[in-house]
Amino acid sequence: MENNNSYEKFLASYKQRLNDQQVLVECSVNMDSESPISKVLAVNSSACVDQVESLSGEASVTGTVTINVVYITDNQQIGASTYSTSFVSKVQDASITPDAKVFVSANVEDSTVNSLSGSTAKVFCNITLYSECNKNQEVSYLSGASEDVCIKQAETTCMYLSNTVNTTWTENQQCVVKEPIRTLFVSHCDVVCKKWEASYNTVTVEGQIFNKLIYLTDEETPILKTVCNTFDFRQE
């Protein structure tokens, strides 16, 4: 019997979650203090991925970690310093190819002060890299058959990764505290995307912003306080 089946092809994307990678960043934070540091009161760190390059079997990752250190000196003065440094790592997986699009995000699991020497603190940051690989592949499907072959047809939706876009916007929010502030040492934000919807030439993203403030109250007996605020956002 003659085979009159015909096939056509289309491109479809598939997404694969890769293994998490651990990165340990060690840095020396020099506090802007004329007096030696007596004690570190708080350490707050954040990390972001700046660039990802897909290679064969691995992806090269370049990022930045920012560290905020609140301290008290030997003469009982409270101060804060901010330090940023870059890090380089690799995400290794056999499924990564040069034409694959690898998305990587970074999260600081913990930050610890290993030692203090004068006005310098040695800080260790343990960072986890979360990665996923998006690839397009060509898929063949039966588009026609001879009269003696019974076929069932149905429509289905397939995703295809055509492009990626980076965008930046500013959210203006007001953080309310109960007492006057003498000195603000740290204002740190984390962003979580909870929902996104794609339409023609537009992607709508919704999520939450988690803000952390560390400040010294403006009172007769100042107190070091931490306040956390949560804000919703929606951006197209």
Coordinates of C-alpha atoms in Angstrom, one line a residue:
M1 CA 0.0 0.0 0.0
E2 CA 1.4 3.4 -1.0
N3 CA 2.2 5.7 1.9
N4 CA 0.7 9.1 1.1
N5 CA 1.2 10.5 4.6
S6 CA 2.5 14.1 4.6
Y7 CA 4.3 15.9 7.5
E8 CA 5.0 19.5 8.4
K9 CA 7.2 21.1 10.9
F10 CA 7.0 23.9 13.5
L11 CA 9.1 25.3 16.2
A12 CA 8.2 24.8 19.9
S13 CA 10.0 25.8 23.1
Y14 CA 10.5 23.7 26.1
K15 CA 11.8 24.7 29.6
Q16 CA 14.1 22.6 31.8
R17 CA 15.0 23.3 35.4
L18 CA 18.7 23.0 36.1
N19 CA 20.5 22.0 39.2
D20 CA 21.0 24.8 41.8
Q21 CA 24.6 26.1 42.1
Q22 CA 26.3 27.3 45.3
V23 CA 28.6 30.3 45.2
L24 CA 30.7 31.5 48.2
V25 CA 31.8 35.1 48.0
E26 CA 34.4 36.4 50.5
C27 CA 35.1 40.1 50.8
S28 CA 36.6 42.6 53.1
V29 CA 34.3 45.5 54.0
N30 CA 36.2 48.6 55.1
M31 CA 34.0 50.7 57.4
D32 CA 34.4 54.5 57.1
S33 CA 35.2 54.9 60.8
E34 CA 38.1 56.6 62.5
S35 CA 37.5 54.5 65.6
P36 CA 37.9 50.6 65.6
I37 CA 34.8 48.6 65.2
S38 CA 33.6 47.0 68.5
K39 CA 30.7 44.9 67.1
V40 CA 28.8 44.3 63.9
L41 CA 25.1 44.8 64.7
A42 CA 23.6 43.7 61.4
V43 CA 24.6 42.4 58.0
N44 CA 22.2 42.6 55.0
S45 CA 23.2 41.3 51.6
S46 CA 21.6 41.0 48.2
A47 CA 22.8 39.5 44.9
C48 CA 21.8 40.0 41.2
V49 CA 22.9 38.4 38.0
D50 CA 24.3 40.8 35.4
Q51 CA 25.1 38.6 32.5
V52 CA 24.7 35.0 31.3
E53 CA 26.5 33.5 28.4
S54 CA 25.5 30.1 27.1
L55 CA 28.3 27.7 26.1
S56 CA 28.6 24.0 25.4
G57 CA 27.6 22.1 28.5
E58 CA 27.7 25.2 30.7
A59 CA 26.7 28.8 31.1
S60 CA 29.0 31.5 32.4
V61 CA 27.4 33.8 35.0
T62 CA 28.5 37.2 36.1
G63 CA 26.8 39.0 39.0
T64 CA 27.1 41.5 41.8
V65 CA 26.6 41.1 45.5
T66 CA 25.9 44.2 47.7
I67 CA 26.6 44.1 51.5
N68 CA 25.3 46.5 54.1
V69 CA 27.0 46.4 57.5
V70 CA 25.7 48.2 60.6
Y71 CA 28.2 48.5 63.4
I72 CA 29.1 50.1 66.7
T73 CA 32.6 51.6 67.4
D74 CA 34.7 51.5 70.5
N75 CA 33.4 55.0 71.4
Q76 CA 29.8 53.8 71.1
Q77 CA 29.0 55.5 67.8
I78 CA 26.7 53.6 65.4
G79 CA 27.5 53.7 61.7
A80 CA 26.9 51.8 58.4
S81 CA 28.8 51.0 55.3
T82 CA 27.8 49.6 51.9
Y83 CA 30.2 47.5 49.8
S84 CA 29.6 45.9 46.3
T85 CA 31.7 43.3 44.5
S86 CA 31.3 41.2 41.5
F87 CA 31.4 37.4 41.3
V88 CA 31.8 34.9 38.4
S89 CA 30.5 31.4 38.4
K90 CA 29.3 28.6 36.1
V91 CA 26.1 26.6 35.7
Q92 CA 26.9 23.2 34.3
D93 CA 24.5 20.9 32.6
A94 CA 24.7 18.7 29.5
S95 CA 21.5 20.1 28.0
I96 CA 23.0 23.6 27.7
T97 CA 24.1 24.5 24.1
P98 CA 25.4 27.8 22.7
D99 CA 22.0 28.5 21.1
A100 CA 20.0 27.9 24.4
K101 CA 18.6 30.7 26.5
V102 CA 19.6 30.2 30.1
F103 CA 17.9 32.3 32.8
V104 CA 19.7 32.6 36.2
S105 CA 18.6 34.3 39.4
A106 CA 20.7 34.7 42.5
N107 CA 19.6 34.6 46.2
V108 CA 21.8 35.2 49.3
E109 CA 21.1 32.4 51.7
D110 CA 23.1 33.9 54.5
S111 CA 25.8 36.4 55.3
T112 CA 28.3 36.0 58.2
V113 CA 31.1 38.1 59.6
N114 CA 34.1 35.9 59.9
S115 CA 36.5 38.3 61.6
L116 CA 36.9 41.9 62.6
S117 CA 40.2 43.8 62.4
G118 CA 40.3 47.5 63.2
S119 CA 37.7 49.0 60.9
T120 CA 37.6 46.1 58.4
A121 CA 35.1 43.2 58.5
K122 CA 35.6 40.0 56.6
V123 CA 32.2 38.9 55.3
F124 CA 31.2 35.5 53.8
C125 CA 28.1 35.4 51.5
N126 CA 26.5 32.1 50.6
I127 CA 24.7 32.6 47.3
T128 CA 22.4 30.1 45.5
L129 CA 22.0 30.3 41.7
Y130 CA 18.6 29.1 40.4
S131 CA 18.7 28.3 36.7
E132 CA 16.4 27.1 33.9
C133 CA 17.2 26.4 30.2
N134 CA 14.9 27.4 27.4
K135 CA 15.4 25.8 24.0
N136 CA 13.5 25.8 20.7
Q137 CA 13.2 22.5 18.9
E138 CA 11.7 21.5 15.5
V139 CA 8.7 19.2 15.8
S140 CA 7.2 17.2 13.0
Y141 CA 3.4 16.5 12.8
L142 CA 1.1 14.6 10.5
S143 CA -0.6 17.1 8.3
G144 CA -2.3 14.8 5.8
A145 CA -2.9 11.1 5.1
S146 CA -4.3 8.9 2.4
E147 CA -8.1 8.1 2.3
D148 CA -7.7 4.7 3.9
V149 CA -6.1 6.2 7.0
C150 CA -8.3 7.6 9.8
I151 CA -6.8 10.6 11.6
K152 CA -8.1 12.7 14.5
Q153 CA -7.2 16.4 14.5
A154 CA -7.2 18.8 17.5
E155 CA -5.8 22.2 18.1
T156 CA -3.2 22.8 20.8
T157 CA -1.2 25.8 22.0
C158 CA 2.6 25.6 21.8
M159 CA 5.1 28.1 23.2
Y160 CA 7.9 29.5 21.1
L161 CA 10.7 31.7 22.6
S162 CA 11.2 34.5 20.0
N163 CA 12.9 37.2 22.1
T164 CA 13.8 38.4 25.6
V165 CA 13.5 42.0 26.9
N166 CA 15.0 43.6 30.0
T167 CA 13.2 46.6 31.4
T168 CA 13.6 48.9 34.5
W169 CA 11.1 51.0 36.2
T170 CA 10.8 52.9 39.5
E171 CA 8.2 52.2 42.2
N172 CA 7.5 55.1 44.6
Q173 CA 6.2 53.9 47.9
Q174 CA 6.0 55.4 51.4
C175 CA 7.3 53.6 54.4
V176 CA 5.6 54.6 57.6
V177 CA 7.4 54.3 61.0
K178 CA 6.1 55.1 64.4
E179 CA 8.9 57.3 65.7
P180 CA 11.2 60.0 64.2
I181 CA 14.4 58.8 62.5
R182 CA 17.7 60.2 63.3
T183 CA 19.8 58.1 60.9
L184 CA 18.7 55.7 58.2
F185 CA 21.4 53.0 57.8
V186 CA 19.8 50.4 55.4
S187 CA 16.9 50.5 53.0
H188 CA 16.8 47.1 51.2
C189 CA 14.2 45.7 48.8
D190 CA 13.5 42.2 47.5
V191 CA 11.0 41.7 44.6
V192 CA 8.9 38.6 44.0
C193 CA 6.9 38.1 40.7
K194 CA 3.7 36.2 41.4
K195 CA 1.8 36.5 38.2
W196 CA 2.5 37.4 34.6
E197 CA 0.3 37.5 31.5
A198 CA 1.4 37.8 27.9
S199 CA -0.6 39.6 25.2
Y200 CA 0.2 41.2 21.9
N201 CA 3.5 43.1 22.3
T202 CA 2.9 43.3 26.0
V203 CA 3.7 41.4 29.2
T204 CA 1.9 42.3 32.4
V205 CA 3.8 41.4 35.6
E206 CA 2.3 41.5 39.2
G207 CA 4.1 40.8 42.4
Q208 CA 5.2 42.2 45.8
I209 CA 8.1 44.3 47.0
F210 CA 9.5 43.5 50.5
N211 CA 11.3 46.5 52.0
K212 CA 13.6 46.4 55.1
L213 CA 14.6 49.5 57.0
I214 CA 17.3 49.7 59.7
Y215 CA 17.5 53.0 61.4
L216 CA 18.4 54.8 64.6
T217 CA 15.5 56.6 66.4
D218 CA 15.6 60.3 67.1
E219 CA 15.0 60.1 70.9
E220 CA 16.8 61.0 74.1
T221 CA 17.9 57.4 74.2
P222 CA 18.3 56.3 70.6
I223 CA 17.3 52.8 69.7
L224 CA 18.4 50.8 66.6
K225 CA 15.2 49.4 65.0
T226 CA 14.3 47.2 62.0
V227 CA 11.0 47.7 60.1
C228 CA 9.7 45.6 57.2
N229 CA 7.0 46.7 54.7
T230 CA 5.3 45.0 51.9
F231 CA 3.9 46.6 48.7
D232 CA 2.0 45.3 45.7
F233 CA 3.0 46.3 42.2
R234 CA 1.7 45.8 38.7
Q235 CA 3.7 46.8 35.6
E236 CA 3.3 46.4 31.8

